[in-house]
Coordinates of C-alpha atoms in Angstrom, one line a residue:
Chain A
M223 CA 2.8 -11.3 -39.4
L224 CA 4.8 -11.0 -36.6
E225 CA 4.8 -7.7 -34.9
F226 CA 8.1 -6.5 -33.3
N227 CA 6.9 -5.0 -29.9
A228 CA 7.6 -5.3 -26.0
Q229 CA 5.6 -8.6 -25.8
T230 CA 7.5 -10.0 -28.8
I231 CA 10.9 -9.3 -27.2
A232 CA 9.3 -10.8 -24.0
F233 CA 8.3 -13.8 -25.6
I234 CA 11.6 -14.4 -27.3
V235 CA 13.6 -13.9 -24.0
F236 CA 11.4 -16.5 -22.3
A237 CA 11.5 -19.0 -25.1
L238 CA 15.6 -18.7 -24.7
F239 CA 15.1 -18.9 -20.9
S240 CA 12.9 -22.1 -21.5
L241 CA 14.9 -23.7 -24.1
G242 CA 18.3 -22.9 -23.2
G243 CA 17.7 -23.8 -19.4
A244 CA 16.4 -27.3 -20.6
L245 CA 19.3 -27.8 -22.8
G246 CA 21.4 -26.8 -19.9
V247 CA 19.8 -29.3 -17.6
V248 CA 20.7 -32.2 -19.8
T249 CA 23.9 -31.4 -20.9
T250 CA 25.9 -30.4 -17.7
R251 CA 28.0 -32.6 -15.7
N252 CA 27.1 -30.9 -12.6
L253 CA 23.8 -32.0 -10.8
I254 CA 23.5 -28.4 -8.9
H255 CA 23.8 -26.4 -12.1
A256 CA 21.4 -28.7 -13.8
T257 CA 18.9 -27.7 -10.9
L258 CA 19.6 -24.1 -11.4
Y259 CA 19.3 -24.5 -15.2
L260 CA 16.0 -26.1 -14.3
I261 CA 15.0 -23.1 -12.6
L262 CA 15.6 -20.8 -15.4
S263 CA 13.6 -23.1 -17.8
L264 CA 10.7 -23.2 -15.3
F265 CA 10.9 -19.5 -15.0
G266 CA 10.5 -19.1 -18.8
A267 CA 7.4 -21.3 -18.4
A268 CA 6.3 -18.8 -15.8
G269 CA 6.8 -15.8 -18.1
F270 CA 4.7 -17.6 -20.6
F271 CA 1.7 -17.7 -18.5
V272 CA 2.1 -14.0 -17.6
L273 CA 2.3 -13.1 -21.5
L274 CA -0.9 -15.3 -22.0
S275 CA -2.6 -13.3 -19.2
A276 CA -2.8 -16.0 -16.8
P277 CA -1.0 -14.7 -13.7
F278 CA -2.4 -17.1 -11.3
L279 CA -0.9 -20.0 -13.1
A280 CA 2.3 -18.1 -13.4
A281 CA 2.5 -17.5 -9.7
V282 CA 1.7 -21.1 -8.9
Q283 CA 4.5 -22.3 -11.3
V284 CA 7.1 -20.4 -9.4
L285 CA 5.6 -21.5 -6.1
V286 CA 5.1 -25.0 -6.8
Y287 CA 8.1 -25.8 -9.3
I288 CA 10.8 -23.1 -8.4
G289 CA 10.0 -23.2 -4.7
A290 CA 10.6 -27.0 -4.6
I291 CA 13.8 -26.7 -6.5
A292 CA 15.7 -26.7 -2.9
I293 CA 14.1 -30.0 -2.2
L294 CA 15.3 -31.5 -5.4
I295 CA 18.8 -30.2 -4.4
V296 CA 18.3 -32.2 -1.0
F297 CA 17.4 -35.3 -2.9
A298 CA 20.1 -35.0 -5.3
V299 CA 22.7 -34.7 -2.5
M300 CA 21.1 -37.6 -0.6
L301 CA 20.7 -40.1 -3.4
T302 CA 23.5 -39.7 -5.5
R303 CA 27.2 -40.6 -5.5
S304 CA 28.8 -38.0 -7.2
M305 CA 27.2 -34.5 -7.4
T306 CA 29.5 -32.4 -9.3
R307 CA 31.2 -34.9 -11.8
I308 CA 28.6 -37.2 -13.6
S309 CA 30.7 -39.5 -15.6
D310 CA 28.1 -40.6 -17.9
L311 CA 25.6 -38.5 -19.7
Y312 CA 23.7 -41.3 -21.4
N313 CA 22.3 -44.3 -19.5
R314 CA 21.0 -47.7 -21.4
Q315 CA 17.7 -46.4 -21.8
W316 CA 18.7 -43.5 -23.8
L317 CA 17.4 -44.6 -27.3
L318 CA 13.9 -45.7 -26.1
S319 CA 13.5 -42.1 -24.0
A320 CA 14.7 -40.4 -27.3
I321 CA 11.7 -42.3 -29.2
V322 CA 9.4 -41.5 -26.5
A323 CA 10.1 -37.8 -26.3
G324 CA 10.1 -37.6 -29.9
I325 CA 6.7 -38.9 -30.3
L326 CA 5.4 -36.9 -27.5
F327 CA 6.9 -33.5 -29.3
V328 CA 5.1 -34.5 -32.5
V329 CA 1.8 -35.0 -31.0
L330 CA 2.0 -31.9 -29.0
L331 CA 3.1 -29.7 -32.0
A332 CA 0.3 -31.1 -34.0
G333 CA -2.0 -30.0 -31.0
V334 CA -1.1 -26.8 -31.3
I335 CA -0.7 -26.6 -35.2
V336 CA -3.8 -28.3 -36.3
P337 CA -6.5 -25.9 -34.5
V338 CA -4.7 -22.9 -35.9
W339 CA -3.5 -23.6 -39.1
G340 CA -5.3 -26.8 -40.1
V341 CA -8.3 -27.2 -42.5
N342 CA -10.8 -25.7 -40.4
G343 CA -8.6 -24.0 -38.0
T344 CA -8.7 -20.5 -36.8
Q345 CA -6.1 -18.0 -38.5
I346 CA -3.1 -16.8 -36.7
D347 CA -4.6 -13.2 -36.8
R348 CA -7.7 -14.3 -34.8
P349 CA -7.4 -15.4 -31.2
V350 CA -8.7 -19.1 -30.4
S351 CA -11.1 -17.6 -28.0
D352 CA -12.6 -14.2 -27.3
V353 CA -13.3 -14.8 -23.4
V354 CA -10.7 -13.8 -21.2
A355 CA -11.0 -16.0 -18.0
G356 CA -9.3 -14.6 -14.7
T357 CA -8.7 -16.1 -11.6
V358 CA -12.2 -16.0 -10.3
D359 CA -13.3 -17.9 -13.2
L360 CA -10.5 -20.6 -12.9
G361 CA -11.5 -21.1 -9.3
K362 CA -15.1 -21.6 -10.2
A363 CA -14.3 -23.7 -13.0
L364 CA -12.3 -26.1 -10.5
V365 CA -15.6 -26.6 -8.5
D366 CA -18.4 -26.5 -11.0
Q367 CA -20.1 -29.9 -11.2
N368 CA -20.2 -29.6 -15.1
Q369 CA -16.7 -28.6 -15.5
Y370 CA -13.6 -30.1 -13.3
V371 CA -14.8 -30.7 -9.8
L372 CA -14.2 -34.7 -10.3
P373 CA -10.4 -34.3 -11.4
F374 CA -10.0 -31.7 -8.9
E375 CA -11.4 -33.8 -6.1
V376 CA -9.6 -37.1 -7.3
A377 CA -6.2 -34.8 -7.3
S378 CA -6.8 -33.8 -3.7
L379 CA -7.8 -37.3 -2.4
L380 CA -4.5 -38.3 -4.2
L381 CA -2.3 -35.5 -2.4
T382 CA -3.9 -36.6 1.0
A383 CA -3.4 -40.1 0.4
A384 CA 0.2 -39.5 -0.3
M385 CA 0.4 -37.1 2.8
I386 CA -1.1 -39.6 4.9
G387 CA 1.3 -42.4 3.4
A388 CA 4.3 -40.2 4.0
I389 CA 3.3 -39.7 7.9
V390 CA 2.7 -43.7 8.2
I391 CA 6.2 -44.3 6.7
A392 CA 7.9 -41.9 8.7
R393 CA 6.4 -42.8 12.1
D394 CA 8.4 -44.1 14.8
D395 CA 7.4 -47.9 15.4
Q396 CA 8.2 -47.6 19.1
E397 CA 5.4 -45.0 19.8
Chain B
M281 CA 9.5 11.9 -0.3
N282 CA 8.1 14.4 -2.8
E283 CA 8.3 12.0 -5.8
V284 CA 6.3 9.4 -4.2
V285 CA 3.4 12.1 -3.4
C286 CA 3.3 12.7 -7.0
S287 CA 1.0 9.6 -8.3
I288 CA 2.2 7.9 -11.2
N289 CA 0.0 9.4 -13.7
H290 CA 1.1 12.9 -12.5
V291 CA 4.6 12.0 -13.4
V292 CA 3.6 11.0 -17.0
K293 CA 1.6 14.1 -17.6
C294 CA 4.7 16.3 -16.2
L295 CA 7.1 14.5 -18.8
T296 CA 4.7 14.5 -21.8
D297 CA 4.2 18.3 -21.2
A298 CA 7.9 18.8 -21.3
G299 CA 8.0 17.2 -24.5
V300 CA 8.8 13.5 -24.1
T301 CA 6.8 10.8 -26.2
P302 CA 4.0 9.1 -24.2
D303 CA 5.7 5.6 -24.7
L304 CA 9.3 7.1 -23.5
A305 CA 7.4 8.8 -20.8
N306 CA 5.9 5.7 -19.4
L307 CA 9.0 3.9 -19.6
L308 CA 10.9 6.3 -17.5
T309 CA 8.1 6.7 -14.8
I310 CA 8.0 2.6 -14.6
I311 CA 11.8 2.5 -14.3
G312 CA 11.5 5.5 -11.9
G313 CA 9.1 3.4 -9.7
V314 CA 11.0 0.2 -9.6
V315 CA 14.4 2.4 -8.5
L316 CA 12.0 4.2 -5.9
V317 CA 10.4 0.8 -4.6
A318 CA 13.8 -1.0 -4.6
T319 CA 15.7 1.8 -3.0
V320 CA 13.3 2.6 0.0
P321 CA 13.9 -0.8 1.7
L322 CA 17.8 -0.4 1.2
I323 CA 17.7 2.9 3.4
T324 CA 15.2 1.3 5.9
V325 CA 17.3 -1.2 6.7
I326 CA 20.1 1.0 8.1
F327 CA 17.6 2.3 10.4
L328 CA 16.1 -1.0 11.4
I329 CA 19.5 -2.2 12.7
W330 CA 19.8 0.7 14.9
I331 CA 16.3 0.5 16.1
E332 CA 16.9 -3.4 16.7
R333 CA 20.1 -3.1 18.9
K334 CA 18.5 -0.1 20.8
V335 CA 15.6 -2.1 21.6
A336 CA 17.4 -5.1 22.3
A337 CA 19.6 -3.0 24.5
R338 CA 16.7 -1.5 26.6
V339 CA 15.2 -4.9 27.2
Q340 CA 18.5 -6.3 28.3
D341 CA 19.0 -3.2 30.6
R342 CA 22.0 -1.8 28.3
L343 CA 22.5 1.3 26.5
G344 CA 23.1 -0.1 23.1
P345 CA 24.9 2.1 20.2
N346 CA 25.4 5.6 21.5
R347 CA 28.9 6.7 20.0
V348 CA 28.6 7.5 16.4
G349 CA 26.4 10.3 15.6
P350 CA 23.2 11.7 17.7
F351 CA 21.8 8.6 19.9
G352 CA 24.2 6.2 17.8
L353 CA 22.2 6.8 14.7
L354 CA 25.1 6.3 12.6
Q355 CA 26.6 3.3 14.0
T356 CA 25.1 1.2 11.3
V357 CA 26.8 3.4 8.6
A358 CA 30.1 2.8 10.3
D359 CA 29.4 -0.9 10.4
A360 CA 28.4 -1.0 6.8
L361 CA 31.4 1.1 5.8
K362 CA 33.6 -1.6 7.8
M363 CA 32.0 -4.4 6.2
L364 CA 32.7 -2.9 2.7
T365 CA 36.4 -2.9 3.6
K366 CA 36.7 -6.1 4.7
E367 CA 38.5 -9.0 2.5
D368 CA 36.3 -10.7 0.5
I369 CA 37.1 -14.2 0.5
T370 CA 36.0 -17.4 -1.8
P371 CA 37.0 -20.6 -0.2
I372 CA 39.2 -23.0 -2.4
G373 CA 36.7 -25.5 -4.1
A374 CA 33.9 -23.3 -4.0
D375 CA 31.4 -23.1 -7.0
K376 CA 32.2 -19.3 -8.0
F377 CA 29.2 -18.7 -10.0
I378 CA 26.6 -19.6 -7.7
Y379 CA 28.7 -18.7 -4.7
N380 CA 28.3 -15.2 -5.8
L381 CA 24.9 -15.5 -7.2
A382 CA 23.4 -16.5 -3.7
P383 CA 23.7 -13.3 -1.8
I384 CA 22.1 -11.5 -4.8
I385 CA 19.0 -13.9 -4.8
A386 CA 18.8 -13.5 -0.8
F387 CA 18.4 -9.9 -1.1
A388 CA 16.2 -9.7 -4.4
T389 CA 13.6 -12.0 -3.0
V390 CA 12.8 -9.6 0.0
I391 CA 12.7 -6.6 -2.2
L392 CA 10.4 -8.0 -4.7
I393 CA 7.9 -8.6 -2.2
W394 CA 7.8 -4.7 -1.9
A395 CA 6.5 -4.6 -5.4
V396 CA 3.0 -5.5 -4.2
I397 CA 2.6 -3.6 -0.9
P398 CA 0.0 -1.1 -1.0
F399 CA 1.5 2.0 0.9
T400 CA -1.4 4.4 0.5
P401 CA -4.5 4.0 -1.6
L402 CA -2.7 5.5 -4.5
H403 CA 0.8 4.3 -4.1
I404 CA 1.5 0.6 -5.0
G405 CA 4.3 -0.9 -7.1
A406 CA 1.7 -3.2 -9.3
D407 CA -1.4 -4.1 -7.9
L408 CA -1.6 -7.8 -9.1
S409 CA -4.9 -9.5 -9.2
I410 CA -2.9 -12.2 -7.4
G411 CA -0.8 -10.0 -5.0
L412 CA -0.8 -12.3 -2.1
L413 CA 0.0 -15.2 -4.2
Y414 CA 2.8 -13.2 -5.8
F415 CA 4.3 -13.0 -2.0
V416 CA 4.1 -16.5 -1.1
A417 CA 5.6 -17.4 -4.6
V418 CA 8.5 -14.8 -4.2
A419 CA 9.0 -16.2 -0.6
S420 CA 9.2 -19.8 -1.7
I421 CA 12.3 -18.8 -4.0
G422 CA 14.1 -17.9 -0.6
T423 CA 14.6 -21.6 0.1
V424 CA 16.8 -21.7 -3.0
K425 CA 19.3 -19.0 -2.0
I426 CA 20.0 -20.8 1.6
M427 CA 20.5 -24.4 -0.4
I428 CA 22.8 -22.8 -3.3
A429 CA 24.7 -20.8 -0.3
G430 CA 25.1 -23.8 1.9
W431 CA 26.0 -26.0 -1.3
S432 CA 28.5 -23.9 -3.2
S433 CA 30.5 -22.8 0.0
N434 CA 32.2 -26.3 -0.2
N435 CA 32.1 -26.4 3.6
K436 CA 30.3 -29.4 5.4
Y437 CA 28.7 -27.0 8.1
A438 CA 27.2 -24.7 5.7
L439 CA 25.5 -27.7 4.0
L440 CA 24.2 -29.0 7.2
G441 CA 23.1 -25.7 8.3
A442 CA 21.3 -25.1 4.8
F443 CA 19.4 -28.6 5.2
R444 CA 18.0 -27.8 8.5
T445 CA 17.2 -24.3 7.3
I446 CA 15.2 -25.8 4.5
A447 CA 13.5 -28.2 6.6
Q448 CA 12.2 -25.2 8.8
L449 CA 11.3 -22.9 6.0
L450 CA 9.2 -25.5 4.0
S451 CA 7.3 -26.8 7.3
Y452 CA 6.4 -23.2 8.3
E453 CA 5.4 -22.4 4.8
V454 CA 2.3 -24.7 5.3
P455 CA 0.6 -22.8 8.0
L456 CA 1.9 -19.5 6.7
V457 CA 0.0 -20.1 3.3
L458 CA -3.0 -21.8 5.3
S459 CA -3.3 -18.6 7.5
L460 CA -3.4 -16.3 4.3
L461 CA -6.2 -18.2 3.1
I462 CA -8.7 -16.7 6.0
P463 CA -8.3 -13.1 4.7
V464 CA -8.6 -14.2 1.1
M465 CA -11.8 -16.0 2.0
I466 CA -13.3 -13.1 3.9
A467 CA -12.3 -10.4 1.3
G468 CA -12.8 -12.5 -1.5
T469 CA -10.0 -11.2 -3.5
M470 CA -6.2 -11.9 -3.6
S471 CA -5.1 -8.5 -4.7
M472 CA -3.5 -6.6 -1.9
Q473 CA -5.0 -3.3 -2.5
G474 CA -8.6 -5.3 -2.3
L475 CA -7.6 -6.9 0.7
V476 CA -6.9 -3.4 2.4
H477 CA -10.1 -1.8 0.9
A478 CA -12.0 -4.8 2.2
Q479 CA -11.0 -4.0 5.8
G480 CA -12.7 -0.6 5.7
G481 CA -15.2 -1.8 8.2
M482 CA -13.2 -4.1 10.2
W483 CA -9.7 -5.2 10.3
Y484 CA -9.2 -8.7 9.8
V485 CA -7.2 -9.1 13.3
F486 CA -10.8 -9.0 14.8
M487 CA -12.3 -11.2 12.5
A488 CA -9.7 -14.0 12.3
P489 CA -7.3 -13.5 15.3
V490 CA -6.2 -17.1 15.2
A491 CA -5.1 -16.9 11.6
A492 CA -3.4 -13.6 12.7
V493 CA -1.4 -15.1 15.4
M494 CA -0.5 -18.1 12.8
F495 CA 0.8 -15.7 10.3
F496 CA 3.0 -14.1 13.0
I497 CA 4.3 -17.1 14.2
A498 CA 5.1 -18.6 11.0
N499 CA 6.6 -15.5 9.8
L500 CA 8.8 -15.6 12.7
A501 CA 10.1 -18.9 11.5
E502 CA 10.2 -18.2 8.0
T503 CA 12.4 -15.0 8.8
G504 CA 14.6 -17.0 11.2
R505 CA 13.9 -14.6 14.4
A506 CA 13.8 -15.9 18.0
P507 CA 12.7 -18.0 19.2
F508 CA 13.2 -19.8 15.8
D509 CA 16.5 -18.5 15.2
L510 CA 17.9 -22.1 14.4
L511 CA 19.3 -20.7 10.9
E512 CA 22.5 -19.9 13.0
A513 CA 23.6 -22.0 15.8
E514 CA 27.1 -21.5 16.8
S515 CA 27.4 -24.5 19.5
E516 CA 25.8 -27.0 16.6
I517 CA 26.5 -26.3 13.2
I518 CA 29.2 -23.2 13.8
A519 CA 27.3 -20.3 11.8
G520 CA 24.8 -21.9 9.3
Y521 CA 24.4 -21.7 5.7
N522 CA 26.5 -18.4 5.4
I523 CA 29.6 -19.5 7.3
E524 CA 32.0 -19.3 4.4
Y525 CA 30.8 -15.7 3.3
S526 CA 32.7 -12.4 4.5
G527 CA 32.7 -8.8 3.7
F528 CA 29.9 -7.3 1.6
K529 CA 28.6 -10.8 0.6
W530 CA 27.7 -11.8 4.0
G531 CA 26.3 -8.1 4.6
M532 CA 23.9 -8.9 2.1
F533 CA 22.7 -11.8 3.8
M534 CA 22.4 -10.0 7.1
A535 CA 20.4 -7.1 5.5
G536 CA 18.4 -9.2 3.7
E537 CA 17.3 -11.1 7.0
F538 CA 16.8 -7.8 8.8
M539 CA 14.6 -6.6 5.8
H540 CA 12.9 -9.9 5.5
A541 CA 11.9 -9.5 9.3
F542 CA 10.5 -6.1 8.6
T543 CA 8.5 -6.9 5.6
A544 CA 6.7 -9.5 7.6
S545 CA 5.8 -7.0 10.1
L546 CA 4.7 -5.0 7.2
L547 CA 2.5 -7.7 5.4
A548 CA 0.9 -8.5 8.7
A549 CA 0.2 -4.7 9.1
V550 CA -1.3 -4.7 5.5
I551 CA -3.2 -7.9 5.6
F552 CA -4.6 -7.9 9.3
L553 CA -4.1 -4.4 10.7
G554 CA -5.9 -2.6 7.9
G555 CA -3.0 -1.5 5.9
W556 CA -3.2 2.3 5.2
W557 CA -6.8 2.6 6.8
G558 CA -7.0 5.5 9.2
P559 CA -8.8 8.8 10.0
G560 CA -8.8 11.2 6.9
V561 CA -7.1 9.0 4.6
E562 CA -9.6 9.0 2.0
Q563 CA -9.0 12.8 1.6
V564 CA -5.5 12.9 2.0
P565 CA -3.9 9.5 0.8
V566 CA -0.4 10.4 1.8
L567 CA -1.5 9.8 5.4
G568 CA -1.6 6.0 4.5
F569 CA 2.4 6.2 4.7
L570 CA 1.7 7.1 8.2
Y571 CA -0.8 5.1 9.5
L572 CA 0.8 1.8 7.6
G573 CA 4.3 2.9 9.1
L574 CA 2.9 3.2 12.8
K575 CA 1.2 -0.2 12.1
T576 CA 4.1 -1.9 11.0
F577 CA 6.1 -0.2 13.7
V578 CA 3.9 -1.7 16.6
V579 CA 4.3 -5.5 14.9
Y580 CA 7.9 -5.1 14.5
L581 CA 8.5 -3.8 18.0
F582 CA 6.4 -6.8 19.3
S583 CA 8.7 -9.1 17.5
L584 CA 11.9 -7.6 18.5
V585 CA 10.8 -7.5 22.4
L586 CA 10.1 -11.0 21.6
R587 CA 13.3 -11.7 20.4
S588 CA 15.2 -10.5 23.3
T589 CA 13.4 -12.0 25.9
V590 CA 12.2 -15.6 24.8
P591 CA 14.8 -18.6 24.8
R592 CA 15.3 -20.6 21.5
V593 CA 13.6 -23.6 20.7
R594 CA 15.2 -27.1 19.7
I595 CA 15.0 -28.3 16.2
D596 CA 12.6 -31.2 17.2
Q597 CA 10.6 -28.8 19.3
L598 CA 10.2 -26.4 16.4
M599 CA 9.1 -29.3 14.0
A600 CA 6.6 -30.6 16.7
L601 CA 5.2 -27.2 17.2
N602 CA 4.7 -26.8 13.7
W603 CA 3.4 -30.4 12.6
K604 CA 1.4 -31.1 15.9
W605 CA 0.0 -27.8 16.7
L606 CA 0.2 -25.2 14.0
V607 CA -0.9 -27.4 10.8
P608 CA -3.9 -28.7 12.6
I609 CA -5.0 -25.6 14.1
S610 CA -4.5 -23.8 10.7
V611 CA -6.5 -26.6 9.0
A612 CA -9.2 -26.4 11.4
N613 CA -9.3 -22.6 11.3
V614 CA -10.2 -22.9 7.6
L615 CA -12.9 -25.4 7.8
V616 CA -14.4 -23.3 10.7
T617 CA -14.0 -19.9 9.0
A618 CA -15.4 -21.3 5.4
F619 CA -18.2 -22.7 7.3
L620 CA -19.1 -19.5 9.4
L621 CA -18.5 -17.3 6.1
Q622 CA -21.2 -19.2 4.3
L623 CA -23.3 -19.3 7.4
T624 CA -23.4 -15.4 7.6
K625 CA -24.0 -15.2 3.6
A626 CA -27.0 -17.7 4.2
L627 CA -28.3 -15.6 7.2
G628 CA -27.8 -12.5 5.2
L629 CA -25.3 -11.0 7.8
A630 CA -22.6 -10.6 5.4
P631 CA -21.6 -6.8 5.2
Q632 CA -23.3 -5.0 2.2
T633 CA -21.5 -1.8 2.8
G634 CA -17.6 -0.9 4.0
D635 CA -18.6 0.5 7.1
F636 CA -18.0 -0.6 10.8
A637 CA -21.7 -1.1 11.7
A638 CA -22.2 -3.6 8.6
A639 CA -19.4 -5.6 9.3
L640 CA -20.3 -6.1 12.9
P641 CA -22.6 -9.1 13.0
Q642 CA -20.0 -11.2 10.7
T643 CA -17.1 -10.0 13.0
I644 CA -18.9 -11.3 16.2
I645 CA -19.8 -14.7 14.4
L646 CA -16.3 -15.1 13.2
L647 CA -14.9 -14.2 16.4
L648 CA -17.0 -16.6 18.3
G649 CA -15.7 -19.4 15.9
N650 CA -12.1 -18.3 16.7
L651 CA -12.6 -18.3 20.5
A652 CA -14.1 -22.1 20.2
I653 CA -10.7 -23.0 18.2
V654 CA -8.7 -21.3 20.9
L655 CA -10.7 -22.8 23.9
V656 CA -10.3 -26.3 22.2
V657 CA -6.6 -25.7 21.8
L658 CA -6.0 -24.6 25.4
N659 CA -7.9 -27.5 26.5
L660 CA -5.9 -30.0 24.7
V661 CA -2.7 -28.2 25.8
R662 CA -3.9 -28.3 29.3
N663 CA -4.9 -32.0 29.2
I664 CA -1.4 -33.1 27.5
G665 CA 0.5 -31.1 30.1
R666 CA -1.1 -32.9 32.9
N667 CA -0.8 -36.3 31.4
E668 CA 2.9 -35.6 31.0
R669 CA 3.4 -34.3 34.5
M670 CA 1.4 -37.5 35.9
A671 CA 3.7 -39.6 33.7
A672 CA 6.9 -37.9 34.9
A673 CA 5.6 -38.2 38.4
A674 CA 5.1 -41.9 37.9
T675 CA 8.6 -42.4 36.6
D676 CA 9.9 -40.2 39.6
A677 CA 8.2 -42.4 42.1
A678 CA 9.7 -45.5 40.6
V679 CA 12.9 -44.5 39.6
G680 CA 13.5 -41.7 42.1
H681 CA 14.7 -38.8 39.5
S682 CA 15.7 -35.7 40.8
E683 CA 13.6 -32.4 40.2
D684 CA 16.0 -30.9 37.9
E685 CA 16.5 -33.9 35.4
R686 CA 12.7 -34.2 34.9
V687 CA 12.4 -30.4 34.0
A688 CA 15.1 -31.0 31.6
V689 CA 13.4 -34.2 29.8
G690 CA 9.9 -32.9 29.9
A691 CA 9.6 -30.9 26.9
P692 CA 6.1 -29.7 25.4
G693 CA 4.6 -31.6 22.9
H694 CA 6.1 -35.0 23.7

């Protein structure tokens, strides 16, 4: 059963951060507050990574997502007409979005539950894998030709293309 | 400093001997350690401000603070007390909660960095396997505090100042992270303690001088020190993102900035100057505090003298310097160093033991690679400068501009 120790308390706190923050993002009428709720939610996710012994992903979560919140605020200020008094909480596509989000939630939930509690699933008292992989393993897996080198290289190519595209667009035509 | 000398294991043993349960003893020592690591920077900042004012005064041929206490040592204490008694103003229309949150984040992000700094072989807050990445992640939260401070003040100039600051901080994060990649590649670890241990034979400032200089420059910009102190510009945006803050909240921003500058020097000493390494440190680990303090102070003093001697850059020059020079040089540096490291490994010159002689061949090869980068960069600078001068001379001959106007127009990097 559920053991009540420091890890459980931390899990509950991070879960509250993550879910409460997400709820705050979609219910507040103030865009700045929404971004701050987003920080809370992402911080909760980073906490989960720490609990799962994946400190590298936790740090990357903070660096990439929370570190970019300032940019998000800049975009919010530049691209929206009213920052603090959003009049409509829903737009016309809310029904479609709700259906897609619901299906995605069910699929993800099934993806978690079936391997653990399903017919041939591992039970809750046994970990899914005995191997504890560290940051070095992650680094090697990303460049191993039998594992993730292709997705890794494709992602790098995409980011490089995006960077060059941004430079080309931002370039002054006179020069 | 006696509690610090007693290593964490000792404290637990002392407590359990006195009849405390092991779980509680562990919790107490962890809380004690956190309080200690978080308090040291708070105390240090009081003296840092005094040192900064004294050094700036010496450079400018003044005396500096000399009235309160011996050598004016207590001047900062008096200033802090004055700040505490000032009226605490919250502007009308300010977003109260985040307006009050911003100064706290400002100070916390700096103190959090101290958690992973290895002061001696034994004394470190938490030796994370991703220590260096932790620093980068925590430093990146620093942009958030500026943005929300600028926004919540309900002041146009604060918002403009925040936008400009975000542009500066985000730009200089790129060369900062790329220059940190070099020590990680050489040491093969991101743990701070591991990085310092790997420098037993040779400090990384000799193996990767270009990366060390990049780190120093990028950190000057990240901490908003001259010549990159564009976070505050009285003539352009009045005061920057913290214009509406007063009293102690403003004091927290200011103390946070001072702390950040010092922490940057501390990190430079840890990552490039061998951290706590020094004669006899393996027998008497406490000496690490002294060595690290001395190295940090050298870097800090250099940045202080730089601060009071060089003029500030313009915002376009700041961006041009970063994107046209620092970022390409950092990328080239990463490529060259990665290639040379594999080369030394293939040739069997990679150090097997951690002493000076073993590290020498690799150091020489890396140093030559760095020298090549420096020569290419200097040549580029020379050519661009010459072309600019010739273009200016041609315009002069055609239009007849005066000497002064030409100097004012001819900014470097254009």
